[in-house]
Coordinates of C-alpha atoms in Angstrom, one line a residue:
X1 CA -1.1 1.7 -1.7
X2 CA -0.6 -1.2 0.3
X3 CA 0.9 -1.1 1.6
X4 CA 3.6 -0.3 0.2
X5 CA 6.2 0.4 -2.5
X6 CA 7.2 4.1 -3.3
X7 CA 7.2 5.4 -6.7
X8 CA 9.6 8.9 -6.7
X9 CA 10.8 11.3 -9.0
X10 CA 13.0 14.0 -9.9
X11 CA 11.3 17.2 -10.7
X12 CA 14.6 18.7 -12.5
X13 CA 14.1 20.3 -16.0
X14 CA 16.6 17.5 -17.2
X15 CA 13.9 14.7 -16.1
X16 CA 10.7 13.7 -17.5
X17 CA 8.8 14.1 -13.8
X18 CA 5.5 12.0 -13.0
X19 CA 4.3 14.8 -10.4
X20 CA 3.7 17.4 -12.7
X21 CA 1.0 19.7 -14.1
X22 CA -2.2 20.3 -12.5
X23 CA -5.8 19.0 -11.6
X24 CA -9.0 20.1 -13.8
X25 CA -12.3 21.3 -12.5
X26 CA -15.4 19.4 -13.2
X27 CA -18.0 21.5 -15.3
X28 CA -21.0 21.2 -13.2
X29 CA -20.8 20.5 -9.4
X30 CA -23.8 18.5 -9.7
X31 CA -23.2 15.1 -7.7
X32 CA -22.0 12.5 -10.2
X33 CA -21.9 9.3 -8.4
X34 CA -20.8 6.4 -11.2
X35 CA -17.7 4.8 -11.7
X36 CA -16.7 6.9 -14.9
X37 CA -15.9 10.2 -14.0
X38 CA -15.1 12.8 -16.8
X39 CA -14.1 16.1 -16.5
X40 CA -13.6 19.0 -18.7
X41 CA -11.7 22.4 -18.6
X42 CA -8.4 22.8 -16.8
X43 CA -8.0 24.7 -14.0
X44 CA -7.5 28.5 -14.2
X45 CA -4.9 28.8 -11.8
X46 CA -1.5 27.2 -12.1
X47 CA -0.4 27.8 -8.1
X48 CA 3.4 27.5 -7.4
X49 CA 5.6 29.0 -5.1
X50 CA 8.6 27.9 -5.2
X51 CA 9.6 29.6 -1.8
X52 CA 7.5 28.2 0.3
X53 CA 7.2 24.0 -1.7
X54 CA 4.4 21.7 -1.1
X55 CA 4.6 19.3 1.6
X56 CA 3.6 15.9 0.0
X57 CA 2.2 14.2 2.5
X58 CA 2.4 10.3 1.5
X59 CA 4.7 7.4 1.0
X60 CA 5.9 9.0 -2.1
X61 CA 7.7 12.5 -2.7
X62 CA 9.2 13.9 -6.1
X63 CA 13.0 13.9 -5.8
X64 CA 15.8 16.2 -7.2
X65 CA 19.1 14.7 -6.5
X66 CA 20.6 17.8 -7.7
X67 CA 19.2 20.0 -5.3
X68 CA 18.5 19.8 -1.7
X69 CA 15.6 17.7 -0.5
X70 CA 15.1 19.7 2.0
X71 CA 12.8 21.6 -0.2
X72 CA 10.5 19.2 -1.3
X73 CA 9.1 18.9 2.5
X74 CA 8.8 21.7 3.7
X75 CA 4.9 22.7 4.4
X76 CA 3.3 25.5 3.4
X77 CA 0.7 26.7 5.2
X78 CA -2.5 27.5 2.7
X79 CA -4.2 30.7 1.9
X80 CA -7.4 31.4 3.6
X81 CA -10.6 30.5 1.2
X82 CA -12.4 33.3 0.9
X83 CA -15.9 32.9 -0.8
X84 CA -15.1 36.4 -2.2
X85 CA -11.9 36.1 -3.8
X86 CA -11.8 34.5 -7.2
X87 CA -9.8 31.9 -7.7
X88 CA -7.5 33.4 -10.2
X89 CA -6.3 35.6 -7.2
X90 CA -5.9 32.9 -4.9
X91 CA -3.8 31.2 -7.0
X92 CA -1.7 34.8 -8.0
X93 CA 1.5 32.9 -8.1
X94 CA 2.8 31.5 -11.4
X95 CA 4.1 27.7 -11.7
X96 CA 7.1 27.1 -14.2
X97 CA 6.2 24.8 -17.2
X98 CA 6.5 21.2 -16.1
X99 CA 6.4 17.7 -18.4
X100 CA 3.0 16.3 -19.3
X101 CA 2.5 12.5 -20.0
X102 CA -0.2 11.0 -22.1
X103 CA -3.4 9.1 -20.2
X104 CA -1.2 5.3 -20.7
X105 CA 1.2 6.6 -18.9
X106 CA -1.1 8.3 -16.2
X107 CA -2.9 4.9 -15.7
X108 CA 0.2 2.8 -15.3
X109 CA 1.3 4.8 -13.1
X110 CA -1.8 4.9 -10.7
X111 CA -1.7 1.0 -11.3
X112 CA 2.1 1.5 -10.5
X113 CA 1.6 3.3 -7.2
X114 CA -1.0 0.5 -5.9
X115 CA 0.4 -2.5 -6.3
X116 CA 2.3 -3.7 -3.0
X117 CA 3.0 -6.5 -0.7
X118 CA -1.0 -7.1 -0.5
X119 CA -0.6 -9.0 -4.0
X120 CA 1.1 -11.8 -1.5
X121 CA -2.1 -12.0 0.9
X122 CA -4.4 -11.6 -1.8
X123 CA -5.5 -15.5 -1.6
X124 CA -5.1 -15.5 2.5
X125 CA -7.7 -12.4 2.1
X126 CA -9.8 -14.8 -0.1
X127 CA -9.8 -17.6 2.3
X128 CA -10.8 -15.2 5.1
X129 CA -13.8 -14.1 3.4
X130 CA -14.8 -16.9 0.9
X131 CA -15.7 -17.9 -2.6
X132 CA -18.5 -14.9 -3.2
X133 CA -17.9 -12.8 -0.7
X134 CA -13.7 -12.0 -1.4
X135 CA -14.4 -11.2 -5.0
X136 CA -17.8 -9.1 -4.0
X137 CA -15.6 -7.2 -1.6
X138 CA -13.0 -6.1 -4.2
X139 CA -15.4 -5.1 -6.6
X140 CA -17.4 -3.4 -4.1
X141 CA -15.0 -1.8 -2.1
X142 CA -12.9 -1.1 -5.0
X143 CA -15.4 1.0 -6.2
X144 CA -16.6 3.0 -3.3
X145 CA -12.3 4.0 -3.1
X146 CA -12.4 4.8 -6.4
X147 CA -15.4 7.2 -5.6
X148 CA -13.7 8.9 -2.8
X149 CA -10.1 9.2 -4.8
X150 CA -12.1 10.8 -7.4
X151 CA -13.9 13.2 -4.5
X152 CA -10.2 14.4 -3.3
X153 CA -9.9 15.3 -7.5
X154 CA -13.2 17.8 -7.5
X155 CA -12.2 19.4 -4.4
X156 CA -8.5 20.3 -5.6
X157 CA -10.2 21.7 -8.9
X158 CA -13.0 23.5 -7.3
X159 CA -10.9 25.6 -5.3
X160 CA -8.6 26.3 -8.0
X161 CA -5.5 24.7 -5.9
X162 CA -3.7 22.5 -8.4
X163 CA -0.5 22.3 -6.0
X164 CA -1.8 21.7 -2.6
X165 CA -1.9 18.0 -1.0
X166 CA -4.7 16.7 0.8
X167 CA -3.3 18.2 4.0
X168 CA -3.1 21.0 2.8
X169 CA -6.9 21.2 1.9
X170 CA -8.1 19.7 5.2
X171 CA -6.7 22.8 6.7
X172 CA -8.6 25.2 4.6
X173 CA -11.5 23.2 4.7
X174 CA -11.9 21.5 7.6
X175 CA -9.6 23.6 10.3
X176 CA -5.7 22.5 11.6
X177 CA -7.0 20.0 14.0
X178 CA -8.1 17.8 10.6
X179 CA -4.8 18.8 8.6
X180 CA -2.9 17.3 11.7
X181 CA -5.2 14.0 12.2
X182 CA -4.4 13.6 8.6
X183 CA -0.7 14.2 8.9
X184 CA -1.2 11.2 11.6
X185 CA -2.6 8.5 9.7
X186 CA -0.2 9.1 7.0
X187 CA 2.5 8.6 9.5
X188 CA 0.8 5.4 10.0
X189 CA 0.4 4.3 6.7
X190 CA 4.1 4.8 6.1
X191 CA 5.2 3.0 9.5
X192 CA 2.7 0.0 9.0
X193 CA 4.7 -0.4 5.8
X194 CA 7.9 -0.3 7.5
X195 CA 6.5 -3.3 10.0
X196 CA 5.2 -5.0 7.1
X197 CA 8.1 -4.8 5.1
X198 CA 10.3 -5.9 8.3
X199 CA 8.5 -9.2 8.4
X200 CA 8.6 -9.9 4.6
X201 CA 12.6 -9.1 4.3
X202 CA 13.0 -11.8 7.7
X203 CA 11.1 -14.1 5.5
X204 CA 12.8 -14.1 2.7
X205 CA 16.6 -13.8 3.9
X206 CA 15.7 -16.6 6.4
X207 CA 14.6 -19.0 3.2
X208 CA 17.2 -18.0 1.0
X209 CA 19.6 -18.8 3.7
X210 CA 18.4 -21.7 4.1
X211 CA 18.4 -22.5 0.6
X212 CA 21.7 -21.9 0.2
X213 CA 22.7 -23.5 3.5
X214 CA 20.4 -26.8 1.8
X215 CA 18.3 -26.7 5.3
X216 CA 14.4 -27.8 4.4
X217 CA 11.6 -26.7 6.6
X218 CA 9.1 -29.9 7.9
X219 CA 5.1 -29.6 6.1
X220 CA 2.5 -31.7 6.4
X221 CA 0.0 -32.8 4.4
X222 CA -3.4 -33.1 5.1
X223 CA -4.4 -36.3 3.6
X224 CA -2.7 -39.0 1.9
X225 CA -4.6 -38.6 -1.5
X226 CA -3.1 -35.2 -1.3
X227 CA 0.0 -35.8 -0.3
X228 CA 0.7 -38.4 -3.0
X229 CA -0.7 -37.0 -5.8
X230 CA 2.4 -36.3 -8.2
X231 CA 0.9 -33.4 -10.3
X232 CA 0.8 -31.4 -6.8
X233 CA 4.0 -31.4 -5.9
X234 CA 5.0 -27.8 -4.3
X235 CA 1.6 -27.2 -2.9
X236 CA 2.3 -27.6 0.8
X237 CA 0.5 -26.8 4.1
X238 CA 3.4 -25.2 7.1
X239 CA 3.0 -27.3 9.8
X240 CA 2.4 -24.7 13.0
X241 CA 5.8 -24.2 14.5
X242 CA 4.4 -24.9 17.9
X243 CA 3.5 -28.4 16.8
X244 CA 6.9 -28.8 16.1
X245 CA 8.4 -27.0 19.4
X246 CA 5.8 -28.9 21.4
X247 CA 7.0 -32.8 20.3
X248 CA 9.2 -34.0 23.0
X249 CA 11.1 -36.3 20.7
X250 CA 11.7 -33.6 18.4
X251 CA 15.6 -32.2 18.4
X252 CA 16.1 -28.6 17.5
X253 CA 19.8 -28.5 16.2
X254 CA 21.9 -25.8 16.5
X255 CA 21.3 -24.0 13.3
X256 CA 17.5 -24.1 14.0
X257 CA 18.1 -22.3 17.1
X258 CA 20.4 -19.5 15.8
X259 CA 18.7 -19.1 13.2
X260 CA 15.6 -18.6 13.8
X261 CA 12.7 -17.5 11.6
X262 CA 11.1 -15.3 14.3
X263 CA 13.4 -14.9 17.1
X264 CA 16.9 -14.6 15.6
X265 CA 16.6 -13.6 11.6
X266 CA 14.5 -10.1 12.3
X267 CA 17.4 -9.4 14.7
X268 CA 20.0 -10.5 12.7
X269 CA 18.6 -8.1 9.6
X270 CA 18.5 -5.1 12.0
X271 CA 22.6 -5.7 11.0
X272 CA 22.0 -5.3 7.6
X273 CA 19.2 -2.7 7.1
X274 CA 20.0 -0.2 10.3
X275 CA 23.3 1.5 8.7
X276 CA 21.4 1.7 5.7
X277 CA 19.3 4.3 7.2
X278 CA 21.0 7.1 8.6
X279 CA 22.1 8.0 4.9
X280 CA 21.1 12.2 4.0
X281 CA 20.0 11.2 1.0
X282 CA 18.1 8.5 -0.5
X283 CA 18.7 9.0 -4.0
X284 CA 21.2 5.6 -4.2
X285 CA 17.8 3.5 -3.7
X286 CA 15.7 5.2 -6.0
X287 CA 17.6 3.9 -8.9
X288 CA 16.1 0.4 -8.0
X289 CA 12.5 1.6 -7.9
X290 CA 11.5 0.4 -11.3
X291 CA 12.1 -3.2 -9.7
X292 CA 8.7 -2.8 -8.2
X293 CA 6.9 -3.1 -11.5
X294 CA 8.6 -6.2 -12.2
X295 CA 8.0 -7.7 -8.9
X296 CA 4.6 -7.9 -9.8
X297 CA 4.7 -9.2 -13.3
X298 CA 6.7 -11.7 -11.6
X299 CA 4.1 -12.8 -9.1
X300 CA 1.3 -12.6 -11.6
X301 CA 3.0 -14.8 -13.9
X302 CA 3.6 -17.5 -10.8
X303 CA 0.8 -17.8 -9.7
X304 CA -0.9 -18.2 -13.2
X305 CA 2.0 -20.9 -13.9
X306 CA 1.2 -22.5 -10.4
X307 CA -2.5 -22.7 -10.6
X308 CA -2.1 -24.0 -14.3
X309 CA -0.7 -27.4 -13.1
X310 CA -3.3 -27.5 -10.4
X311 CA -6.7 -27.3 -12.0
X312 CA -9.6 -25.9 -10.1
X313 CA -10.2 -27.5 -6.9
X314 CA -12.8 -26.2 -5.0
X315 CA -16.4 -27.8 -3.6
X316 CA -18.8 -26.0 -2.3
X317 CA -21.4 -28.5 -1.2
X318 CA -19.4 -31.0 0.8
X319 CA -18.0 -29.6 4.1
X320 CA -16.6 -32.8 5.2
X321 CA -14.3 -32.7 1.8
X322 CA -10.2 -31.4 1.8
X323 CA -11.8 -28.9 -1.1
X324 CA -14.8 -27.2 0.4
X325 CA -15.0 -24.0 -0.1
X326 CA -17.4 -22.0 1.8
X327 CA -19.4 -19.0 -0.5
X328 CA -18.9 -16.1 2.5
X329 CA -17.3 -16.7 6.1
X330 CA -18.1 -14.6 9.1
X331 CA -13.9 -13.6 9.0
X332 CA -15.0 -11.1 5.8
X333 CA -14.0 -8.1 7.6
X334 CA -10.1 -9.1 7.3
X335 CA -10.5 -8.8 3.5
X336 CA -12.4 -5.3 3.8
X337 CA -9.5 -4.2 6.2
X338 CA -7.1 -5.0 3.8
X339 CA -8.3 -3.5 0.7
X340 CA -8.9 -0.5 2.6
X341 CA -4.9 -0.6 2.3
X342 CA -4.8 -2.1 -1.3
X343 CA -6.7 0.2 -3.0
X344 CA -4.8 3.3 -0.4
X345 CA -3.8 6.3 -3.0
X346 CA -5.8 9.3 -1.6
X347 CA -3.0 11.5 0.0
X348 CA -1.0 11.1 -3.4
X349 CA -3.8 10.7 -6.2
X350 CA -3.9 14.6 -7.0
X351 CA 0.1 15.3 -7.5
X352 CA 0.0 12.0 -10.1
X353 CA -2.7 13.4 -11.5
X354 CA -1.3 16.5 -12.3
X355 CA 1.0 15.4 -14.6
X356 CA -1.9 14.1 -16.9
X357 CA -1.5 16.0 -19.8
X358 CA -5.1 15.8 -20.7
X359 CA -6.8 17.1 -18.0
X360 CA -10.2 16.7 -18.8
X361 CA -9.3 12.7 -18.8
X362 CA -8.7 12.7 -15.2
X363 CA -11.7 10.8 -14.2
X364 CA -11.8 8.4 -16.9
X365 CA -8.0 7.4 -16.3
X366 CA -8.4 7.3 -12.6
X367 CA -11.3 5.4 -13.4
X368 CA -9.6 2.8 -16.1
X369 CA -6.5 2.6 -13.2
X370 CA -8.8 1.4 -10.5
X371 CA -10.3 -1.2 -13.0
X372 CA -6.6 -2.7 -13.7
X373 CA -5.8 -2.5 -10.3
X374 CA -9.1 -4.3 -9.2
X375 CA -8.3 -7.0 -12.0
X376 CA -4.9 -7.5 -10.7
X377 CA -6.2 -8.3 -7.3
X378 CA -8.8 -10.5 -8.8
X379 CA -6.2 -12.8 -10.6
X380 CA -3.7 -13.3 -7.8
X381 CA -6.8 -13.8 -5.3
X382 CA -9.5 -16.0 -7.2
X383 CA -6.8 -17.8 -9.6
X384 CA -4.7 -18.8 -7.0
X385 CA -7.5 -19.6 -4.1
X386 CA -9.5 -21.6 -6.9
X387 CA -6.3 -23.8 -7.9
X388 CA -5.2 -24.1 -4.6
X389 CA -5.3 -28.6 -4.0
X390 CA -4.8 -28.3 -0.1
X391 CA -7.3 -27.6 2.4
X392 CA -8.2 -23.9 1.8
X393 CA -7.1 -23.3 5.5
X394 CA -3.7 -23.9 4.3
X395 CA -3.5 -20.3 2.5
X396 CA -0.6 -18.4 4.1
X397 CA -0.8 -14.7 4.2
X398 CA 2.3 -14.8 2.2
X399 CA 1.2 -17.3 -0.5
X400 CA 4.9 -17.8 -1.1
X401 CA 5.0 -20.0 2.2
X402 CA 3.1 -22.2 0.3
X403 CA 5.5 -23.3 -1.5
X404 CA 8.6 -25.9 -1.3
X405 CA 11.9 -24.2 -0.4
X406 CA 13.5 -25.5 -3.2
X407 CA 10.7 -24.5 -5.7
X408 CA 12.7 -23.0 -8.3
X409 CA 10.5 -20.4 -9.3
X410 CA 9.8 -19.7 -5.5
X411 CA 14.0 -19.3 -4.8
X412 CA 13.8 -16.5 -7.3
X413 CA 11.0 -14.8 -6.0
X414 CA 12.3 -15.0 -2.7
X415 CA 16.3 -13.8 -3.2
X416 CA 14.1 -11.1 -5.9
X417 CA 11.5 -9.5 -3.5
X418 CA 15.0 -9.3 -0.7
X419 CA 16.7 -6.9 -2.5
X420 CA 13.9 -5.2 -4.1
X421 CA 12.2 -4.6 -0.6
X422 CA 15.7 -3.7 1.1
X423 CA 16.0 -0.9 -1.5
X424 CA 12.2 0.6 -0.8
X425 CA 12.9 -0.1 3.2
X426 CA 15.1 2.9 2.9
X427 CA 13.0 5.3 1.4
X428 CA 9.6 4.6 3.0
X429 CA 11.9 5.3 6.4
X430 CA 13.3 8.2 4.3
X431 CA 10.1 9.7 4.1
X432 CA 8.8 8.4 7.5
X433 CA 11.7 10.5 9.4
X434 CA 11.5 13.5 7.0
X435 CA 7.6 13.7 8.0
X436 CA 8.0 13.6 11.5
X437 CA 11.2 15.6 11.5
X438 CA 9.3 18.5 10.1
X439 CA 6.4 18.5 11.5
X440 CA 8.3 18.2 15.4
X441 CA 10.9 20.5 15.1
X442 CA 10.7 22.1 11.8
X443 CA 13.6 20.3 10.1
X444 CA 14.5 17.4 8.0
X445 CA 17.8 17.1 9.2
X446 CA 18.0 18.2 12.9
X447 CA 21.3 16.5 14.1
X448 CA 22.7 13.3 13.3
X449 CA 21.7 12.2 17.4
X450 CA 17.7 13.3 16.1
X451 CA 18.3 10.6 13.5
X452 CA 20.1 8.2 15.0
X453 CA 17.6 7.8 17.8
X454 CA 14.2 7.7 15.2
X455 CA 15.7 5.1 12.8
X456 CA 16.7 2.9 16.4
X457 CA 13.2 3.5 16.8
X458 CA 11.9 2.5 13.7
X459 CA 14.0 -0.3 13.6
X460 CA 13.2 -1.6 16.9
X461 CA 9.1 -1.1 16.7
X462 CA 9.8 -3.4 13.3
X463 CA 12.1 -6.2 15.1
X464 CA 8.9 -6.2 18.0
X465 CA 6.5 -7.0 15.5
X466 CA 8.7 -9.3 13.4
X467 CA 9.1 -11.3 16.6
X468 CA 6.1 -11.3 18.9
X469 CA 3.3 -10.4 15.6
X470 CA 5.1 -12.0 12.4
X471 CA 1.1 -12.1 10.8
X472 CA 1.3 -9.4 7.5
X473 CA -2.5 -10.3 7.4
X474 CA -3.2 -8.8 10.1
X475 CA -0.6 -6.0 10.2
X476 CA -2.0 -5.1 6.8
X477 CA -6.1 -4.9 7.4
X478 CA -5.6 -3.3 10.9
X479 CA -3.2 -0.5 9.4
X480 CA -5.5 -0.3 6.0
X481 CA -9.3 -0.3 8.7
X482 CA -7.3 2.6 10.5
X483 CA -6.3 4.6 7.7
X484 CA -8.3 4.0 5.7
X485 CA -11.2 4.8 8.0
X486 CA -9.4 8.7 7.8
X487 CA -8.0 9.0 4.9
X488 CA -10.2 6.7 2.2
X489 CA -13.6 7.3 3.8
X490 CA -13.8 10.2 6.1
X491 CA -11.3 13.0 4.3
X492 CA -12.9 13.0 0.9
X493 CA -16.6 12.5 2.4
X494 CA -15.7 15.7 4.7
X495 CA -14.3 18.0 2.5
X496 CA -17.3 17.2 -0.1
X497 CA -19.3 17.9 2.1
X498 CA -17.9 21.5 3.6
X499 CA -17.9 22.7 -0.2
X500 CA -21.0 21.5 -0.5
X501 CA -22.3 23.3 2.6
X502 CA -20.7 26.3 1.8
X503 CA -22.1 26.7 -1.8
X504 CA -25.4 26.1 -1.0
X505 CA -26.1 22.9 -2.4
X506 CA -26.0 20.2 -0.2
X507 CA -28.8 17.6 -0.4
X508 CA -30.6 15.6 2.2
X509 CA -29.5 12.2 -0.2
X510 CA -26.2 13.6 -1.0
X511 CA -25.5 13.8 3.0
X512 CA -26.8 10.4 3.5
X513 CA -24.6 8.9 1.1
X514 CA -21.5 10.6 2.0
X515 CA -22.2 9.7 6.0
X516 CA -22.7 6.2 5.0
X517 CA -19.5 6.3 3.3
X518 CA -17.7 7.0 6.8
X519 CA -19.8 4.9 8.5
X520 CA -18.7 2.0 6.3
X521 CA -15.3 3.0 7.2
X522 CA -15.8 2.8 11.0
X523 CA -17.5 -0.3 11.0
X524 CA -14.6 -1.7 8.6
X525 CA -12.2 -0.7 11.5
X526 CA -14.4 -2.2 14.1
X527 CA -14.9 -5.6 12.5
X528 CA -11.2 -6.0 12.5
X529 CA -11.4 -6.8 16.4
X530 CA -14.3 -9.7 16.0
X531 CA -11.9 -11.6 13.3
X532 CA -10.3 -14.5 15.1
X533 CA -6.5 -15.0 14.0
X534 CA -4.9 -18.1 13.1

């Protein structure tokens, strides 16, 4: 989840829902610790109260345009575990019969869920940590999140809970004070995307303004060779904007100065997106969310077009040549950080799971997701950072900056990934207010002054960022290191661990492992403050 594009659905008998069905129990609780997880048996309780609704506490909800969606956030506050009552009586309540989808459609749609506005940094994130050690890291690390994704699975099925969210079992497990730090990160998650998301949208509408208005922006090349060479035309380094502010001879006309990439354009959008949050409903935007999925062909397919023309250039013995390209740099963490946000699904992996119609095929399709999404990452990092004929240095953290303004293909990404994001802008703040709304004063909807005054805020922490932090690198691994820390390493590891502990079978390697894990996710947040920016 990177960051991050929401994927929602109606849970009406007249729709086909994703978030359906429920999560199967592994048959032995013995500690199975490689990357293909199977399980067997589906769960003996099918809980659903349609009183008292889940809470689903992520960027992504189930939707029923038809009904109100007041409903769908409500929290319920989960039964007690006892160790004495069976499962089948906690889970008493019945749940009405709900669509099943086949293990393809289950893995897309993990794949789906994942892919975000990372895929952009994914060759800045390769630059940051280098030839061996970026790869390394998303194999790695993509494996460890897979792990503890896979953890938040077993727990849901060994407590026989198929409808509770993650917050929901870090209060049974783990006490309120856990359920309400989760409810907390999530918030972040979702308001990291917003900021995120804020800077992208100025990005775009300022080039495709400027497209249309036939305004270039100045580059510079870093060597004549380089610069000359026909067959790499549209590879180009941004010159730093304060080399251009700083040259006394330089005229800034009045255009430039009204509109301006970082000091005018994320003002100037506040015009456009602000009225389109204080709608009651965002079930208008929804109908544009399949434009996700085709975002990311898109960029896939560019930068395998891009890197085509450009051959490999990379050396990794000369440092004094434009091409070198150093095996691991000390700035690794910033690629850790941010896959700790790529590869974010936890709070949301059991409800898409639960519409597997197969359950004993929940590990191995989690597992075959993962493997995509990993190989995704992969080609839009490596292919791109290999082909890339500028100084690796010169690899924005939106790898469309890297581009010429009139680059066709680059225009239609641009003008695409506008409207897409200013559809999703909407319902990650949609689910952003509802979330907070609730959880403050027990209401979605409070008063049109409650929601006035939270999208204002929203809107103005985003326009702060756009203009004084424009950096998505860095907004992305600091919000992933925090979250991620809470969420992808320390949840699951925890609530292992209590069941564990309270069945009796917790191992002296099995708690080493599972503190390591959190440790890991510590130090991932920590190293985020020793990476210099640039």
């Amino acid at each position: 989840m990177d960051g991050y594009r929401p994927r929602l659905f109606r849970r009406d008998s007249e729709s086909r829902p994703l978030l359906s069905s429920d999560v199967s129990r592994p048959t032995s609780e013995s500690e199975g610790h490689g990357f293909m997880f199977y399980q067997s048996e589906t769960s003996d309780s099918e809980a659903w109260d349609q009183s008292q609704p889940t809470f689903i506490s992520s960027h992504r909800a189930a939707f029923n345009k038809d009904q109100d969606l007041y409903s769908t956030f409500v929290p319920k506050k989960p039964p007690i575990v006892d160790s004495t009552m069976s499962k089948r009586n906690q889970a008493s309540r019945t749940e009405p019969p709900l669509s099943k989808q086949n293990s393809m459609v289950t893995i897309f749609a993990v794949w789906n869920t994942m892919m975000g506005t990372s895929l952009l940094a994914m060759p800045w994130g390769m630059e940051r940590s280098g030839l061996l050690a970026g790869p390394f890291l998303m194999i790695v690390q993509g494996g460890v999140c897979l792990f503890t994704a896979y953890l938040n699975l077993r727990t849901a099925s060994h407590l026989g809970s198929p409808t509770w969210e993650i917050s929901e079992l870090t209060r049974a497990l783990l006490g309120p004070i856990a359920e309400i730090i989760a409810k907390i990160f999530s918030f972040v998650v979702l308001l990291g995307a917003n900021i995120v998301y804020w800077v992208l949208m100025s990005n775009f509408l300022y080039f495709t303004i400027n497209f249309i208005a036939g305004v270039k922006e100045e580059f510079i090349a870093l060597s004549d060779d380089v610069g000359t060479n026909s067959s790499l035309v549209g590879a180009l380094c941004p010159l730093p904007k304060e080399q251009i502010l700083d040259d006394p001879l330089k005229e800034i006309s009045l255009y430039k100065r009204l509109w301006d990439l970082q000091h005018t354009v994320p003002i100037f959008l506040a015009l456009i997106i602000g009225p389109l949050l204080n709608f009651k409903s965002p079930t208008f935007f929804t109908k544009f969310n399949s434009l996700g999925t085709l975002s990311v062909m898109y960029i896939i397919l560019f930068v395998i077009i891009k890197s085509s023309f450009w051959g490999i250039n990379i050396d990794i013995h000369d440092v004094t040549s434009i091409h070198y390209t150093p095996l691991i740099k000390g700035s690794f963490p910033a690629m850790s950080g941010m896959l700790a946000l790529s590869y974010f699904i936890h709070n949301i992996i059991i409800t898409i799971m639960r519409s597997n119609a197969n359950q004993k095929n929940n590990g191995r399709d989690l597992t075959v997701a993962y493997i995509l999404v990993m190989l995704t990452y992969l080609t839009i990092g490596v292919v791109f950072y290999l082909g890339f004929p500028l100084a690796k240095l010169c690899i924005q953290d939106n790898l469309l900056n890297n581009f010429d303004t009139w680059d066709t293909m680059t225009v239609v990404a641009r003008a695409f990934l506008l409207f897409q994001l200013m559809t999703v802008f909407p319902l990650i703040s949609y689910m952003l207010r509802v979330q907070t709304m609730v959880a403050l004063v027990g209401n979605p909807y409070p008063s049109r002054v409650h929601i006035l005054l939270f999208n204002a805020f929203v809107v103005i922490v985003c326009v702060l960022f756009a203009v004084f932090l424009p950096k998505i690198g860095t907004i992305i691994r600091f919000t992933g290191a925090l979250s991620g820390m809470v969420h992808v390493f320390a949840i699951p590891c925890l609530l292992r661990l209590a069941i564990l502990k309270k069945s009796g079978k917790l191992s002296t390697p099995s708690y080493a492992m599972y503190i390591l894990i959190i440790i890991y996710g510590a130090a991932n947040l920590l190293g985020q403050f020793f990476v210099k920016d640039r």
